[in-house]
């Protein structure tokens, strides 16, 4: 049996390719939309992807299940659990608790494990060439290394009202009647790692075991004592901010994400053509450089979405493709870099990318406004905006600031002043630059605090010690 974990550092998301080496058939679970990685792994191992499935209707990324099926001819399987309100809107065989998929010597058994979402499935994997009992579990957003999937995203991102309590109770039952009935030796492969907003304390370890979680996970004491009320309270306390784009992901993943098909290489565009399109407000520019370079000069109206391991996350904070249909032009040093950036963006449904430019020369220039910490006290701001998380703000913030996570600012315009200047900050500047550029594009005047909270804290400490 082949079991390959494909991990996306950007979204802290894991997908899996499981293949039978005897007959060359493989299944992919929880695929992302840039699918070439799965095709390469299958080809390198002489396998054909014949099935694709997913653990649940995802909120943090756009599923690649339909994309991969269209490219390979694989059969689609999705959950049929959760009741009528949680049925998928696209074709695929529905899996119920106990249903199986067979690939040569391998059996994939669906286990209904509600709590994170009502329809959630985990998958038990049996390598029939070795044993007649499951040895592996793909737990999706049910059990993580050291934590559990949060049960409040339906409230936070899908318009639910107080569903978190039923979800938390469902998780308690799923642990009690499903997870803890498995042998200790079963290896558990979760759908996310540290950094994901799908839980509050996910471990960075790529896998765990039933026995390890049973013995050491925080929730074990509540299960051992059969303390459902204590479990619910502990689980719901301190969950991180849910990003606003999660609602879009939920809707699109349930309906069925658009199939892109083979994407042609991005074309390098002439700056004079880009300048004309900008003047006509037909496109948007994405400046993919570090925020320190952006602050030295960028393009008027440009979004700062730094290239690298957080490009999808930052892109989803700054672009709402449901309301802004203008295609994007990327600033990138070469075609390979531009394509890699595009791969990250399509993971969150930002598909409309018209091409790239290597330079901003010849485009309308702009230098983002910044403010030194020493000048903050005397500055006439309509709002001092802290775009960090709730927990960061609670741990220490600039007096008078209002917290609104960078992943939510575009979707909470009613919380922002219609007139006047917004002074914004994060911890060191990267998230703030993303949020500030998005707000500027939406028409707000935003001044970024130099060095953000870390810079202010350092200045304030020196100023306090040496009045």
CSV table of C-alpha atoms in Angstrom, one decimal:
chain,number,residue,atom,x,y,z
A,1,UNK,CA,0.0,0.0,0.0
A,2,UNK,CA,1.1,3.5,-0.8
A,3,UNK,CA,0.0,6.3,1.5
A,4,UNK,CA,1.3,9.8,0.5
A,5,UNK,CA,0.5,12.9,2.5
A,6,UNK,CA,0.5,16.1,0.4
A,7,UNK,CA,0.8,19.1,2.7
A,8,UNK,CA,0.0,22.7,1.8
A,9,UNK,CA,2.0,25.0,4.2
A,10,UNK,CA,-0.1,28.0,3.0
A,11,UNK,CA,-3.4,26.7,4.4
A,12,UNK,CA,-1.9,24.1,6.8
A,13,UNK,CA,-4.0,21.6,4.9
A,14,UNK,CA,-3.3,17.9,4.2
A,15,UNK,CA,-4.6,15.8,1.4
A,16,UNK,CA,-3.8,12.1,0.9
A,17,UNK,CA,-3.2,9.7,-2.0
A,18,UNK,CA,-3.7,6.1,-1.1
A,19,UNK,CA,-2.8,3.4,-3.7
A,20,UNK,CA,-2.8,-0.3,-4.1
A,21,UNK,CA,0.6,-1.3,-5.5
A,22,UNK,CA,-0.8,-4.7,-6.6
A,23,UNK,CA,-3.4,-3.3,-9.1
A,24,UNK,CA,-2.2,0.2,-9.6
A,25,UNK,CA,-5.4,2.0,-8.5
A,26,UNK,CA,-5.4,5.0,-6.2
A,27,UNK,CA,-7.8,7.3,-4.4
A,28,UNK,CA,-7.2,10.9,-3.4
A,29,UNK,CA,-8.9,12.4,-0.3
A,30,UNK,CA,-9.4,16.1,0.3
A,31,UNK,CA,-7.6,17.3,-2.9
A,32,UNK,CA,-6.8,20.9,-3.5
A,33,UNK,CA,-7.6,22.6,-6.9
A,34,UNK,CA,-4.0,22.8,-8.3
A,35,UNK,CA,-4.0,19.1,-9.0
A,36,UNK,CA,-0.7,18.4,-10.8
A,37,UNK,CA,0.9,17.2,-7.6
A,38,UNK,CA,-1.5,14.2,-7.4
A,39,UNK,CA,-1.0,13.3,-11.0
A,40,UNK,CA,2.7,13.4,-10.6
A,41,UNK,CA,2.7,11.1,-7.5
A,42,UNK,CA,0.4,8.7,-9.3
A,43,UNK,CA,2.5,8.6,-12.4
A,44,UNK,CA,5.7,8.2,-10.5
A,45,UNK,CA,4.3,5.1,-8.8
A,46,UNK,CA,2.6,3.6,-11.9
A,47,UNK,CA,-0.9,4.2,-10.6
A,48,UNK,CA,-4.2,5.5,-12.0
A,49,UNK,CA,-6.4,7.7,-9.8
A,50,UNK,CA,-9.8,6.0,-10.0
A,51,UNK,CA,-11.6,7.6,-7.1
A,52,UNK,CA,-11.7,11.0,-5.3
A,53,UNK,CA,-13.5,11.9,-2.1
A,54,UNK,CA,-13.5,14.3,0.8
A,55,UNK,CA,-14.1,14.2,4.5
A,56,UNK,CA,-16.6,17.1,4.6
A,57,UNK,CA,-17.7,20.4,3.1
A,58,UNK,CA,-14.6,22.5,3.7
A,59,UNK,CA,-14.6,26.1,4.9
A,60,UNK,CA,-10.9,27.1,4.6
A,61,UNK,CA,-10.1,26.1,1.0
A,62,UNK,CA,-11.9,25.3,-2.3
A,63,UNK,CA,-12.1,21.6,-2.8
A,64,UNK,CA,-10.3,20.0,-5.8
A,65,UNK,CA,-12.5,16.9,-5.8
A,66,UNK,CA,-14.3,17.8,-9.0
A,67,UNK,CA,-11.2,19.3,-10.7
A,68,UNK,CA,-9.3,16.1,-10.2
A,69,UNK,CA,-12.2,13.9,-11.2
A,70,UNK,CA,-12.6,15.8,-14.4
A,71,UNK,CA,-8.9,15.5,-15.2
A,72,UNK,CA,-8.5,11.8,-14.5
A,73,UNK,CA,-12.0,10.3,-15.1
A,74,UNK,CA,-12.0,9.2,-11.4
A,75,UNK,CA,-15.3,8.4,-9.7
A,76,UNK,CA,-16.5,11.0,-7.1
A,77,UNK,CA,-17.6,10.0,-3.7
A,78,UNK,CA,-19.0,12.5,-1.1
A,79,UNK,CA,-20.8,12.3,2.2
A,80,UNK,CA,-24.5,11.5,2.2
A,81,UNK,CA,-24.8,12.0,6.0
A,82,UNK,CA,-25.8,15.1,7.9
A,83,UNK,CA,-29.5,15.3,6.8
A,84,UNK,CA,-31.1,17.1,3.9
A,85,UNK,CA,-29.6,20.5,4.8
A,86,UNK,CA,-26.0,19.2,4.3
A,87,UNK,CA,-26.3,17.3,1.0
A,88,UNK,CA,-23.8,18.2,-1.8
A,89,UNK,CA,-25.3,19.9,-4.8
A,90,UNK,CA,-23.2,18.0,-7.4
A,91,UNK,CA,-23.1,14.5,-8.8
A,92,UNK,CA,-21.2,11.8,-6.9
A,93,UNK,CA,-21.9,8.6,-5.1
A,94,UNK,CA,-23.1,9.3,-1.6
A,95,UNK,CA,-21.3,7.5,1.3
A,96,UNK,CA,-23.0,6.6,4.5
A,97,UNK,CA,-21.6,5.3,7.7
A,98,UNK,CA,-20.0,1.9,7.0
A,99,UNK,CA,-19.9,2.2,3.2
A,100,UNK,CA,-16.7,1.0,1.6
A,101,UNK,CA,-14.6,1.8,-1.5
A,102,UNK,CA,-12.3,-1.1,-2.7
A,103,UNK,CA,-9.1,-0.5,-4.6
A,104,UNK,CA,-7.4,-3.8,-5.1
A,105,UNK,CA,-6.2,-5.0,-1.7
A,106,UNK,CA,-7.2,-1.8,0.0
A,107,UNK,CA,-10.6,-1.0,1.6
A,108,UNK,CA,-11.6,2.5,2.5
A,109,UNK,CA,-14.5,2.6,5.0
A,110,UNK,CA,-16.6,5.7,5.6
A,111,UNK,CA,-17.2,6.5,9.3
A,112,UNK,CA,-19.7,9.2,10.1
A,113,UNK,CA,-18.0,11.5,12.7
A,114,UNK,CA,-20.2,14.6,13.1
A,115,UNK,CA,-19.3,17.6,15.2
A,116,UNK,CA,-17.0,19.8,13.2
A,117,UNK,CA,-19.8,19.6,10.6
A,118,UNK,CA,-23.0,17.5,10.5
A,119,UNK,CA,-21.9,15.5,7.3
A,120,UNK,CA,-18.3,14.9,8.4
A,121,UNK,CA,-16.8,11.5,7.5
A,122,UNK,CA,-13.5,9.9,8.6
A,123,UNK,CA,-12.0,7.1,6.6
A,124,UNK,CA,-10.7,3.8,8.0
A,125,UNK,CA,-8.0,2.2,5.7
A,126,UNK,CA,-7.4,-1.5,5.6
A,127,UNK,CA,-4.4,-2.9,3.8
A,128,UNK,CA,-5.8,-6.3,2.9
A,129,UNK,CA,-2.4,-7.6,1.8
A,130,UNK,CA,-1.2,-7.2,5.4
A,131,UNK,CA,-4.3,-7.4,7.7
A,132,UNK,CA,-8.0,-7.7,7.7
A,133,UNK,CA,-8.4,-4.9,10.2
A,134,UNK,CA,-8.1,-1.1,9.7
A,135,UNK,CA,-4.6,0.2,10.5
A,136,UNK,CA,-5.0,3.8,9.4
A,137,UNK,CA,-7.6,6.6,9.8
A,138,UNK,CA,-7.9,9.7,7.8
A,139,UNK,CA,-9.7,11.9,10.4
A,140,UNK,CA,-10.2,15.1,8.3
A,141,UNK,CA,-11.3,17.9,10.7
A,142,UNK,CA,-12.5,15.5,13.4
A,143,UNK,CA,-9.3,14.6,15.4
A,144,UNK,CA,-6.1,16.5,15.0
A,145,UNK,CA,-2.7,15.9,16.6
A,146,UNK,CA,-3.5,17.1,20.1
A,147,UNK,CA,-6.8,18.8,19.3
A,148,UNK,CA,-10.2,18.6,17.7
A,149,UNK,CA,-12.0,20.3,14.9
A,150,UNK,CA,-13.9,23.4,16.0
A,151,UNK,CA,-17.7,23.0,16.0
A,152,UNK,CA,-18.5,26.7,15.7
A,153,UNK,CA,-17.7,27.4,12.0
A,154,UNK,CA,-21.3,27.0,10.9
A,155,UNK,CA,-22.2,29.9,13.2
A,156,UNK,CA,-19.1,31.9,12.2
A,157,UNK,CA,-19.1,31.3,8.5
A,158,UNK,CA,-22.3,29.6,7.3
A,159,UNK,CA,-25.0,31.7,8.9
A,160,UNK,CA,-25.9,29.2,11.7
A,161,UNK,CA,-27.3,30.3,15.0
A,162,UNK,CA,-26.0,28.6,18.1
A,163,UNK,CA,-25.2,25.4,16.2
A,164,UNK,CA,-21.9,25.2,18.0
A,165,UNK,CA,-23.4,23.6,21.1
A,166,UNK,CA,-25.0,20.8,19.1
A,167,UNK,CA,-21.8,20.4,17.2
A,168,UNK,CA,-19.7,20.2,20.4
A,169,UNK,CA,-22.1,17.6,21.8
A,170,UNK,CA,-21.9,15.6,18.5
A,171,UNK,CA,-18.1,15.7,18.8
A,172,UNK,CA,-18.3,14.2,22.3
A,173,UNK,CA,-20.4,11.4,21.0
A,174,UNK,CA,-18.2,10.8,17.9
A,175,UNK,CA,-15.2,10.5,20.2
A,176,UNK,CA,-17.0,8.3,22.6
A,177,UNK,CA,-18.7,5.9,20.2
A,178,UNK,CA,-16.4,6.0,17.2
A,179,UNK,CA,-12.9,7.1,17.8
A,180,UNK,CA,-12.3,5.5,21.2
A,181,UNK,CA,-13.7,2.2,20.1
A,182,UNK,CA,-10.7,1.8,17.7
A,183,UNK,CA,-7.5,-0.1,18.7
A,184,UNK,CA,-4.7,2.0,20.1
A,185,UNK,CA,-2.4,1.0,17.2
A,186,UNK,CA,-4.5,2.8,14.5
A,187,UNK,CA,-2.5,5.6,12.9
A,188,UNK,CA,-4.4,8.8,12.6
A,189,UNK,CA,-3.7,11.3,9.7
A,190,UNK,CA,-5.6,14.6,10.2
A,191,UNK,CA,-6.7,17.1,7.6
A,192,UNK,CA,-4.8,20.1,9.1
A,193,UNK,CA,-1.7,21.0,11.0
A,194,UNK,CA,-0.5,23.9,13.2
A,195,UNK,CA,-1.5,27.2,11.8
A,196,UNK,CA,-5.0,26.2,10.6
A,197,UNK,CA,-8.0,28.1,11.9
A,198,UNK,CA,-10.0,24.9,12.0
A,199,UNK,CA,-9.0,24.3,15.6
A,200,UNK,CA,-7.4,26.3,18.4
A,201,UNK,CA,-4.3,24.3,19.3
A,202,UNK,CA,-3.4,22.0,16.4
A,203,UNK,CA,-0.1,20.2,16.7
A,204,UNK,CA,2.6,20.3,14.0
A,205,UNK,CA,3.1,16.5,14.1
A,206,UNK,CA,1.8,15.1,10.8
A,207,UNK,CA,0.2,12.0,12.4
A,208,UNK,CA,-0.8,10.5,15.7
A,209,UNK,CA,-2.4,7.3,17.0
A,210,UNK,CA,-5.7,6.5,18.7
A,211,UNK,CA,-3.8,5.4,21.8
A,212,UNK,CA,-1.6,8.5,22.0
A,213,UNK,CA,-4.7,10.8,21.7
A,214,UNK,CA,-6.6,8.6,24.2
A,215,UNK,CA,-3.8,9.0,26.7
A,216,UNK,CA,-2.6,12.5,26.3
A,217,UNK,CA,-5.1,14.7,24.4
A,218,UNK,CA,-6.7,17.5,26.5
A,219,UNK,CA,-10.2,16.1,25.9
A,220,UNK,CA,-9.4,12.7,27.4
A,221,UNK,CA,-10.2,13.7,31.0
A,222,UNK,CA,-13.7,14.8,30.0
A,223,UNK,CA,-14.4,11.6,28.1
A,224,UNK,CA,-13.0,9.5,31.0
A,225,UNK,CA,-15.3,11.3,33.4
A,226,UNK,CA,-18.2,11.3,31.0
A,227,UNK,CA,-18.3,15.0,31.5
A,228,UNK,CA,-20.1,16.3,28.4
A,229,UNK,CA,-20.9,19.8,29.8
A,230,UNK,CA,-17.2,20.3,30.8
A,231,UNK,CA,-16.1,19.1,27.4
A,232,UNK,CA,-18.4,21.5,25.5
A,233,UNK,CA,-17.3,24.5,27.6
A,234,UNK,CA,-13.6,23.7,27.2
A,235,UNK,CA,-13.9,23.0,23.5
A,236,UNK,CA,-15.7,26.2,22.7
A,237,UNK,CA,-13.5,28.5,24.8
A,238,UNK,CA,-10.9,30.5,23.0
A,239,UNK,CA,-11.5,29.4,19.4
A,240,UNK,CA,-9.7,31.6,16.9
A,241,UNK,CA,-11.3,34.2,14.6
A,242,UNK,CA,-12.9,32.6,11.6
A,243,UNK,CA,-11.9,34.4,8.4
A,244,UNK,CA,-14.8,35.9,6.4
A,245,UNK,CA,-14.0,34.0,3.2
A,246,UNK,CA,-14.9,30.8,5.0
A,247,UNK,CA,-18.5,31.5,4.2
A,248,UNK,CA,-17.8,31.6,0.5
A,249,UNK,CA,-15.8,28.4,0.6
A,250,UNK,CA,-18.7,26.7,2.4
A,251,UNK,CA,-21.2,27.8,-0.2
A,252,UNK,CA,-19.0,26.9,-3.2
A,253,UNK,CA,-17.9,23.6,-1.9
A,254,UNK,CA,-21.4,22.5,-1.2
A,255,UNK,CA,-22.6,23.6,-4.6
A,256,UNK,CA,-19.6,22.3,-6.4
A,257,UNK,CA,-16.5,24.4,-7.2
A,258,UNK,CA,-16.1,25.4,-10.9
A,259,UNK,CA,-13.9,23.1,-12.9
A,260,UNK,CA,-11.1,25.1,-14.4
A,261,UNK,CA,-9.6,22.4,-16.7
A,262,UNK,CA,-6.1,22.7,-18.0
A,263,UNK,CA,-4.8,26.2,-17.4
A,264,UNK,CA,-2.6,27.8,-20.0
A,265,UNK,CA,0.6,29.4,-18.8
A,266,UNK,CA,0.2,33.0,-17.7
A,267,UNK,CA,1.3,35.5,-20.3
A,268,UNK,CA,3.7,38.4,-19.6
A,269,UNK,CA,1.7,41.6,-20.3
A,270,UNK,CA,3.0,44.8,-21.8
A,271,UNK,CA,3.0,47.6,-19.2
A,272,UNK,CA,1.4,50.0,-21.5
A,273,UNK,CA,-1.6,47.6,-21.9
A,274,UNK,CA,-1.8,47.1,-18.2
A,275,UNK,CA,-1.6,50.9,-17.6
A,276,UNK,CA,-4.6,51.4,-20.0
A,277,UNK,CA,-6.6,48.7,-18.3
A,278,UNK,CA,-5.9,50.2,-14.9
A,279,UNK,CA,-7.0,53.6,-16.1
A,280,UNK,CA,-10.3,52.0,-17.3
A,281,UNK,CA,-10.6,50.2,-14.0
A,282,UNK,CA,-10.8,46.9,-15.8
A,283,UNK,CA,-8.1,45.0,-13.8
A,284,UNK,CA,-6.5,44.9,-10.4
A,285,UNK,CA,-2.8,44.8,-9.6
A,286,UNK,CA,-1.3,42.4,-7.1
A,287,UNK,CA,2.1,43.4,-5.7
A,288,UNK,CA,3.7,40.2,-4.5
A,289,UNK,CA,6.7,41.7,-2.8
A,290,UNK,CA,7.5,42.0,0.9
A,291,UNK,CA,5.6,44.9,2.6
A,292,UNK,CA,8.9,46.8,3.2
A,293,UNK,CA,9.4,47.0,-0.6
A,294,UNK,CA,5.8,48.0,-1.2
A,295,UNK,CA,6.1,50.8,1.3
A,296,UNK,CA,8.9,52.2,-0.8
A,297,UNK,CA,6.5,52.5,-3.7
A,298,UNK,CA,3.9,50.5,-5.5
A,299,UNK,CA,1.0,51.0,-7.9
A,300,UNK,CA,-2.0,53.1,-7.0
A,301,UNK,CA,-4.8,50.7,-5.9
A,302,UNK,CA,-2.5,47.7,-5.8
A,303,UNK,CA,-3.2,44.8,-3.4
A,304,UNK,CA,-0.2,43.6,-1.4
A,305,UNK,CA,-0.4,39.8,-1.4
A,306,UNK,CA,3.1,38.6,-0.7
A,307,UNK,CA,4.3,35.6,-2.6
A,308,UNK,CA,5.2,32.6,-0.4
A,309,UNK,CA,3.6,30.2,2.0
A,310,UNK,CA,0.7,32.5,3.0
A,311,UNK,CA,-0.3,33.7,-0.5
A,312,UNK,CA,-3.7,31.9,-0.5
A,313,UNK,CA,-4.6,33.0,3.0
A,314,UNK,CA,-3.7,36.6,2.3
A,315,UNK,CA,-5.3,36.5,-1.1
A,316,UNK,CA,-8.6,35.4,0.4
A,317,UNK,CA,-8.4,38.3,2.9
A,318,UNK,CA,-7.9,40.9,0.2
A,319,UNK,CA,-10.1,39.7,-2.7
A,320,UNK,CA,-13.7,38.7,-2.8
A,321,UNK,CA,-14.2,37.3,-6.3
A,322,UNK,CA,-18.0,37.1,-5.8
A,323,UNK,CA,-18.3,40.9,-5.6
A,324,UNK,CA,-15.2,42.0,-7.6
A,325,UNK,CA,-15.0,40.4,-11.0
A,326,UNK,CA,-12.0,42.4,-12.3
A,327,UNK,CA,-9.2,40.0,-13.3
A,328,UNK,CA,-5.8,40.4,-11.5
A,329,UNK,CA,-2.4,41.1,-12.9
A,330,UNK,CA,0.5,39.8,-10.8
A,331,UNK,CA,3.8,41.5,-10.3
A,332,UNK,CA,6.3,38.5,-10.5
A,333,UNK,CA,9.9,38.1,-11.6
A,334,UNK,CA,9.2,35.3,-14.1
A,335,UNK,CA,6.6,33.0,-15.5
A,336,UNK,CA,7.3,30.2,-13.0
A,337,UNK,CA,6.8,32.6,-10.0
A,338,UNK,CA,3.6,33.9,-11.5
A,339,UNK,CA,2.2,30.4,-12.0
A,340,UNK,CA,3.1,29.4,-8.5
A,341,UNK,CA,1.3,32.4,-7.1
A,342,UNK,CA,-1.7,31.6,-9.3
A,343,UNK,CA,-1.7,28.0,-7.9
A,344,UNK,CA,-2.0,29.4,-4.4
A,345,UNK,CA,-4.8,31.8,-5.4
A,346,UNK,CA,-7.0,29.1,-7.1
A,347,UNK,CA,-6.9,27.1,-3.8
A,348,UNK,CA,-9.3,29.8,-2.4
A,349,UNK,CA,-11.3,30.4,-5.6
A,350,UNK,CA,-9.4,33.4,-7.0
A,351,UNK,CA,-9.2,32.1,-10.5
A,352,UNK,CA,-9.4,35.3,-12.7
A,353,UNK,CA,-5.7,36.1,-13.3
A,354,UNK,CA,-5.0,37.8,-16.6
A,355,UNK,CA,-1.2,37.6,-16.6
A,356,UNK,CA,1.8,39.1,-15.0
A,357,UNK,CA,4.3,41.9,-15.3
A,358,UNK,CA,8.0,41.9,-14.3
A,359,UNK,CA,8.1,45.6,-13.4
A,360,UNK,CA,5.9,48.4,-12.2
A,361,UNK,CA,7.8,51.0,-14.4
A,362,UNK,CA,5.3,52.9,-16.5
A,363,UNK,CA,2.4,52.2,-14.2
A,364,UNK,CA,0.8,54.9,-11.9
A,365,UNK,CA,2.9,55.0,-8.8
A,366,UNK,CA,1.8,55.4,-5.2
A,367,UNK,CA,3.6,55.3,-1.8
A,368,UNK,CA,1.4,53.9,1.0
A,369,UNK,CA,1.1,56.3,3.9
A,370,UNK,CA,2.8,55.3,7.1
A,371,UNK,CA,3.1,56.8,10.6
A,372,UNK,CA,5.9,56.6,13.2
A,373,UNK,CA,4.9,55.3,16.6
A,374,UNK,CA,6.1,58.6,18.2
A,375,UNK,CA,3.6,60.5,16.1
A,376,UNK,CA,0.6,58.4,16.9
A,377,UNK,CA,-0.6,60.2,20.0
A,378,UNK,CA,-0.9,63.5,18.1
A,379,UNK,CA,-2.4,62.1,15.0
A,380,UNK,CA,-6.1,62.8,14.2
A,381,UNK,CA,-7.4,59.3,13.4
A,382,UNK,CA,-11.0,58.3,13.0
A,383,UNK,CA,-10.1,54.8,14.0
A,384,UNK,CA,-7.1,53.0,15.4
A,385,UNK,CA,-7.5,49.5,14.0
A,386,UNK,CA,-5.8,46.4,15.3
A,387,UNK,CA,-6.0,43.7,12.6
A,388,UNK,CA,-4.5,40.9,14.7
A,389,UNK,CA,-6.5,38.1,16.2
A,390,UNK,CA,-8.7,38.4,19.3
A,391,UNK,CA,-6.2,36.5,21.4
A,392,UNK,CA,-3.3,38.7,20.3
A,393,UNK,CA,-5.3,41.9,21.1
A,394,UNK,CA,-6.2,40.5,24.5
A,395,UNK,CA,-2.6,39.8,25.3
A,396,UNK,CA,-1.6,43.4,24.7
A,397,UNK,CA,-2.6,46.2,22.4
A,398,UNK,CA,-2.3,50.0,21.8
A,399,UNK,CA,-4.7,51.9,24.1
A,400,UNK,CA,-7.8,53.0,22.2
A,401,UNK,CA,-7.5,50.5,19.4
A,402,UNK,CA,-10.4,48.4,18.1
A,403,UNK,CA,-9.7,44.8,17.1
A,404,UNK,CA,-11.0,43.4,13.7
A,405,UNK,CA,-9.1,40.5,12.2
A,406,UNK,CA,-7.4,41.2,8.9
A,407,UNK,CA,-9.4,38.3,7.4
A,408,UNK,CA,-12.6,40.0,8.2
A,409,UNK,CA,-12.1,43.8,7.5
A,410,UNK,CA,-13.5,43.8,4.0
A,411,UNK,CA,-16.7,42.1,5.1
A,412,UNK,CA,-17.3,44.3,8.1
A,413,UNK,CA,-17.5,47.8,6.4
A,414,UNK,CA,-20.2,48.7,8.9
A,415,UNK,CA,-17.5,48.6,11.7
A,416,UNK,CA,-15.3,51.1,9.8
A,417,UNK,CA,-15.7,54.9,9.7
A,418,UNK,CA,-17.1,56.2,6.4
A,419,UNK,CA,-14.9,59.3,6.6
A,420,UNK,CA,-11.6,60.1,8.2
A,421,UNK,CA,-8.3,58.3,8.4
A,422,UNK,CA,-7.9,54.7,9.7
A,423,UNK,CA,-4.5,54.0,11.4
A,424,UNK,CA,-3.9,50.3,11.3
A,425,UNK,CA,-1.4,47.8,12.7
A,426,UNK,CA,-0.8,44.1,13.2
A,427,UNK,CA,2.1,42.5,15.0
A,428,UNK,CA,5.1,43.2,12.7
A,429,UNK,CA,3.5,44.6,9.5
A,430,UNK,CA,2.8,41.8,7.0
A,431,UNK,CA,-0.9,41.2,7.8
A,432,UNK,CA,-1.4,44.9,8.2
A,433,UNK,CA,-0.1,45.6,4.7
A,434,UNK,CA,-2.5,43.1,3.2
A,435,UNK,CA,-5.5,44.5,5.0
A,436,UNK,CA,-4.5,48.1,4.5
A,437,UNK,CA,-4.1,47.6,0.7
A,438,UNK,CA,-7.5,45.9,0.5
A,439,UNK,CA,-9.2,48.8,2.5
A,440,UNK,CA,-7.5,51.4,0.2
A,441,UNK,CA,-8.8,49.6,-2.8
A,442,UNK,CA,-12.3,49.7,-1.3
A,443,UNK,CA,-12.0,53.5,-0.9
A,444,UNK,CA,-10.7,54.0,2.6
A,445,UNK,CA,-7.8,56.2,3.6
A,446,UNK,CA,-5.5,54.0,5.6
A,447,UNK,CA,-2.2,54.9,7.3
A,448,UNK,CA,-0.1,52.0,8.4
A,449,UNK,CA,1.8,52.2,11.7
A,450,UNK,CA,5.5,51.7,11.1
A,451,UNK,CA,6.7,48.5,12.8
A,452,UNK,CA,3.1,47.8,13.8
A,453,UNK,CA,2.5,46.7,17.4
A,454,UNK,CA,6.1,45.4,17.8
A,455,UNK,CA,7.4,48.7,16.7
A,456,UNK,CA,5.0,50.7,19.0
A,457,UNK,CA,5.8,48.4,21.9
A,458,UNK,CA,9.5,48.9,21.5
A,459,UNK,CA,9.1,52.7,21.2
A,460,UNK,CA,6.7,52.8,24.2
A,461,UNK,CA,9.0,50.8,26.3
A,462,UNK,CA,11.9,53.1,25.6
A,463,UNK,CA,9.8,56.2,26.1
A,464,UNK,CA,8.4,54.8,29.4
A,465,UNK,CA,11.9,54.0,30.7
A,466,UNK,CA,13.4,57.3,29.6
A,467,UNK,CA,10.7,60.0,30.0
